[in-house]
PDB file of C-alpha atoms in Angstrom:
ATOM      1  CA  MET A   1       4.585  11.938  17.787  1.00  0.00           C
ATOM      2  CA  LEU A   2       5.903  14.826  19.814  1.00  0.00           C
ATOM      3  CA  ASP A   3       5.183  18.230  18.320  1.00  0.00           C
ATOM      4  CA  THR A   4       8.355  19.007  16.357  1.00  0.00           C
ATOM      5  CA  PRO A   5       9.115  21.657  13.755  1.00  0.00           C
ATOM      6  CA  ALA A   6       9.561  20.052  10.330  1.00  0.00           C
ATOM      7  CA  GLY A   7      12.581  20.673   8.177  1.00  0.00           C
ATOM      8  CA  GLU A   8      16.075  19.584   7.328  1.00  0.00           C
ATOM      9  CA  GLY A   9      17.951  18.517  10.457  1.00  0.00           C
ATOM     10  CA  GLU A  10      14.881  18.135  12.700  1.00  0.00           C
ATOM     11  CA  LEU A  11      13.823  14.828  14.281  1.00  0.00           C
ATOM     12  CA  TRP A  12      10.434  13.322  14.984  1.00  0.00           C
ATOM     13  CA  THR A  13      10.104  11.293  18.163  1.00  0.00           C
ATOM     14  CA  GLY A  14       7.060   9.184  18.871  1.00  0.00           C
ATOM     15  CA  VAL A  15       5.819   5.946  20.386  1.00  0.00           C
ATOM     16  CA  THR A  16       3.963   3.157  18.617  1.00  0.00           C
ATOM     17  CA  HIS A  17       1.631   1.024  20.746  1.00  0.00           C
ATOM     18  CA  LEU A  18       0.621  -2.153  18.902  1.00  0.00           C
ATOM     19  CA  ASN A  19      -2.097  -4.322  20.431  1.00  0.00           C
ATOM     20  CA  PRO A  20      -1.716  -8.081  20.641  1.00  0.00           C
ATOM     21  CA  GLY A  21      -3.852 -10.261  18.412  1.00  0.00           C
ATOM     22  CA  LYS A  22      -4.124 -11.898  15.033  1.00  0.00           C
ATOM     23  CA  VAL A  23      -6.133 -11.767  11.844  1.00  0.00           C
ATOM     24  CA  GLY A  24      -6.599 -15.428  11.055  1.00  0.00           C
ATOM     25  CA  ASN A  25      -3.225 -16.783  12.147  1.00  0.00           C
ATOM     26  CA  GLU A  26      -1.171 -13.692  11.176  1.00  0.00           C
ATOM     27  CA  PHE A  27      -0.042 -11.469  14.048  1.00  0.00           C
ATOM     28  CA  PHE A  28      -1.085  -7.801  14.250  1.00  0.00           C
ATOM     29  CA  MET A  29       1.447  -5.511  12.583  1.00  0.00           C
ATOM     30  CA  THR A  30       2.026  -1.921  11.575  1.00  0.00           C
ATOM     31  CA  ARG A  31       1.646  -0.819   7.986  1.00  0.00           C
ATOM     32  CA  GLY A  32       5.091  -1.388   6.556  1.00  0.00           C
ATOM     33  CA  HIS A  33       6.768   1.211   4.404  1.00  0.00           C
ATOM     34  CA  PHE A  34       9.898   2.582   2.823  1.00  0.00           C
ATOM     35  CA  HIS A  35      10.776   6.204   3.403  1.00  0.00           C
ATOM     36  CA  ALA A  36       9.972   8.518   0.508  1.00  0.00           C
ATOM     37  CA  ARG A  37      13.502   9.858   0.999  1.00  0.00           C
ATOM     38  CA  ARG A  38      14.982   6.370   0.740  1.00  0.00           C
ATOM     39  CA  GLU A  39      18.421   7.349   2.074  1.00  0.00           C
ATOM     40  CA  GLN A  40      16.953   8.359   5.463  1.00  0.00           C
ATOM     41  CA  GLY A  41      17.217   5.894   8.354  1.00  0.00           C
ATOM     42  CA  GLU A  42      15.316   5.524  11.610  1.00  0.00           C
ATOM     43  CA  VAL A  43      15.922   4.175  15.119  1.00  0.00           C
ATOM     44  CA  TYR A  44      13.503   2.055  17.179  1.00  0.00           C
ATOM     45  CA  PHE A  45      13.848   1.483  20.926  1.00  0.00           C
ATOM     46  CA  GLY A  46      11.803  -1.369  22.394  1.00  0.00           C
ATOM     47  CA  LEU A  47       9.896  -0.170  25.466  1.00  0.00           C
ATOM     48  CA  SER A  48       7.615  -3.057  26.420  1.00  0.00           C
ATOM     49  CA  GLY A  49       5.989  -6.169  25.078  1.00  0.00           C
ATOM     50  CA  GLN A  50       7.375  -8.721  22.682  1.00  0.00           C
ATOM     51  CA  GLY A  51       7.561  -8.726  18.917  1.00  0.00           C
ATOM     52  CA  LEU A  52       9.595  -8.568  15.764  1.00  0.00           C
ATOM     53  CA  LEU A  53      10.883  -5.866  13.460  1.00  0.00           C
ATOM     54  CA  LEU A  54      10.653  -6.938   9.825  1.00  0.00           C
ATOM     55  CA  LEU A  55      13.252  -5.259   7.611  1.00  0.00           C
ATOM     56  CA  GLN A  56      13.430  -5.597   3.822  1.00  0.00           C
ATOM     57  CA  ASP A  57      15.773  -4.014   1.299  1.00  0.00           C
ATOM     58  CA  GLU A  58      14.752  -2.768  -2.140  1.00  0.00           C
ATOM     59  CA  HIS A  59      15.730  -6.126  -3.695  1.00  0.00           C
ATOM     60  CA  GLY A  60      13.305  -8.073  -1.487  1.00  0.00           C
ATOM     61  CA  LYS A  61      15.866  -9.517   0.947  1.00  0.00           C
ATOM     62  CA  ALA A  62      14.140  -9.633   4.338  1.00  0.00           C
ATOM     63  CA  ARG A  63      15.242 -10.272   7.910  1.00  0.00           C
ATOM     64  CA  LEU A  64      13.763 -10.126  11.401  1.00  0.00           C
ATOM     65  CA  GLU A  65      15.002  -8.635  14.667  1.00  0.00           C
ATOM     66  CA  THR A  66      13.537  -9.394  18.084  1.00  0.00           C
ATOM     67  CA  VAL A  67      11.931  -6.365  19.761  1.00  0.00           C
ATOM     68  CA  GLY A  68      11.453  -6.142  23.522  1.00  0.00           C
ATOM     69  CA  ALA A  69      12.085  -3.843  26.461  1.00  0.00           C
ATOM     70  CA  GLY A  70      15.532  -2.299  26.045  1.00  0.00           C
ATOM     71  CA  SER A  71      16.198  -3.466  22.478  1.00  0.00           C
ATOM     72  CA  VAL A  72      17.676  -0.951  20.022  1.00  0.00           C
ATOM     73  CA  HIS A  73      17.189  -1.204  16.251  1.00  0.00           C
ATOM     74  CA  ILE A  74      18.935   0.798  13.563  1.00  0.00           C
ATOM     75  CA  ILE A  75      16.826   0.874  10.409  1.00  0.00           C
ATOM     76  CA  PRO A  76      19.193   1.820   7.597  1.00  0.00           C
ATOM     77  CA  GLY A  77      18.209   3.933   4.638  1.00  0.00           C
ATOM     78  CA  PHE A  78      16.767   2.060   1.642  1.00  0.00           C
ATOM     79  CA  THR A  79      15.037  -0.389   4.031  1.00  0.00           C
ATOM     80  CA  ALA A  80      11.302  -1.044   4.417  1.00  0.00           C
ATOM     81  CA  HIS A  81      10.148  -1.839   7.935  1.00  0.00           C
ATOM     82  CA  ARG A  82       7.177  -2.924  10.045  1.00  0.00           C
ATOM     83  CA  LEU A  83       6.585  -3.924  13.663  1.00  0.00           C
ATOM     84  CA  ILE A  84       4.828  -7.213  14.476  1.00  0.00           C
ATOM     85  CA  ASN A  85       3.363  -7.985  17.914  1.00  0.00           C
ATOM     86  CA  THR A  86       3.987 -11.680  18.649  1.00  0.00           C
ATOM     87  CA  GLY A  87       3.239 -11.407  22.370  1.00  0.00           C
ATOM     88  CA  SER A  88       0.172 -11.287  24.582  1.00  0.00           C
ATOM     89  CA  ASP A  89       0.727  -7.685  25.779  1.00  0.00           C
ATOM     90  CA  ILE A  90       0.892  -4.338  23.981  1.00  0.00           C
ATOM     91  CA  LEU A  91       4.161  -3.938  22.051  1.00  0.00           C
ATOM     92  CA  SER A  92       5.520  -0.408  22.511  1.00  0.00           C
ATOM     93  CA  ALA A  93       8.487   1.087  20.690  1.00  0.00           C
ATOM     94  CA  LEU A  94       9.934   4.583  20.561  1.00  0.00           C
ATOM     95  CA  ALA A  95      10.873   5.802  17.071  1.00  0.00           C
ATOM     96  CA  VAL A  96      13.302   8.602  16.188  1.00  0.00           C
ATOM     97  CA  LEU A  97      13.481   9.701  12.551  1.00  0.00           C
ATOM     98  CA  PRO A  98      14.207  12.777  10.444  1.00  0.00           C
ATOM     99  CA  THR A  99      11.127  14.917   9.819  1.00  0.00           C
ATOM    100  CA  ILE A 100      11.939  14.986   6.096  1.00  0.00           C
ATOM    101  CA  VAL A 101      11.612  11.204   5.498  1.00  0.00           C
ATOM    102  CA  GLY A 102       8.086  10.915   4.149  1.00  0.00           C
ATOM    103  CA  HIS A 103       6.430   7.505   3.771  1.00  0.00           C
ATOM    104  CA  ASP A 104       6.128   5.362   0.653  1.00  0.00           C
ATOM    105  CA  TYR A 105       3.504   2.656   1.121  1.00  0.00           C
ATOM    106  CA  ALA A 106       2.902   2.098  -2.598  1.00  0.00           C
ATOM    107  CA  ALA A 107       6.317   0.499  -3.115  1.00  0.00           C
ATOM    108  CA  LEU A 108       5.145  -2.465  -0.988  1.00  0.00           C
ATOM    109  CA  GLN A 109       1.829  -3.171  -2.710  1.00  0.00           C
ATOM    110  CA  GLY A 110       3.037  -6.735  -3.253  1.00  0.00           C
ATOM    111  CA  GLY A 111       3.788  -7.070   0.458  1.00  0.00           C
ATOM    112  CA  PHE A 112       6.880  -8.166   2.336  1.00  0.00           C
ATOM    113  CA  ALA A 113       8.868 -11.313   1.518  1.00  0.00           C
ATOM    114  CA  LEU A 114       8.144 -12.791   4.966  1.00  0.00           C
ATOM    115  CA  ARG A 115       4.950 -13.372   6.958  1.00  0.00           C
ATOM    116  CA  VAL A 116       4.846 -14.007  10.702  1.00  0.00           C
ATOM    117  CA  LEU A 117       2.150 -16.459  11.747  1.00  0.00           C
ATOM    118  CA  GLU A 118       1.054 -18.543  14.696  1.00  0.00           C
ATOM    119  CA  GLU A 119       1.106 -22.264  13.957  1.00  0.00           C
ATOM    120  CA  ASN A 120       0.631 -24.894  16.672  1.00  0.00           C
ATOM    121  CA  GLN A 121       0.798 -22.124  19.305  1.00  0.00           C
ATOM    122  CA  GLN A 122       4.266 -21.057  18.109  1.00  0.00           C
ATOM    123  CA  VAL A 123       5.581 -18.091  16.136  1.00  0.00           C
ATOM    124  CA  CYS A 124       6.356 -19.260  12.610  1.00  0.00           C
ATOM    125  CA  VAL A 125       7.994 -17.317   9.766  1.00  0.00           C
ATOM    126  CA  ARG A 126       6.983 -18.139   6.205  1.00  0.00           C
ATOM    127  CA  GLU A 127       8.561 -16.941   2.996  1.00  0.00           C
ATOM    128  CA  VAL A 128       6.067 -15.437   0.553  1.00  0.00           C
ATOM    129  CA  LYS A 129       6.347 -16.833  -2.955  1.00  0.00           C
ATOM    130  CA  ASN A 130       5.679 -14.147  -5.567  1.00  0.00           C
ATOM    131  CA  GLY A 131       4.565 -15.047  -9.060  1.00  0.00           C
TER     132      GLY A 131
END
């Protein structure tokens, strides 16, 4: 993150670099979260590499967007998010978000509704069955 004064109206800008790889057959990912100030959104800009942005609303409805060099992603308020590196190079994305957002990791203790895995040398998305 760039050094930015915190407070209402200020923006954080930073770059995430996510290495390629897997744990078992699940691709490396960032720690997904909601914002503590749920109404606050965020913007991701794909810089390099190849991956997915996993988005999930508060009701558990999840979707994926492809992230790569030049891609732009609007993460609306009330939406949990995580980056997943499905490629063989470092996935890099620039993030811009209000400094007041905060992070809520506890709300996702049960995990996301989708998992991104490698099966038969292909990217595969599986729905997680809860209960």
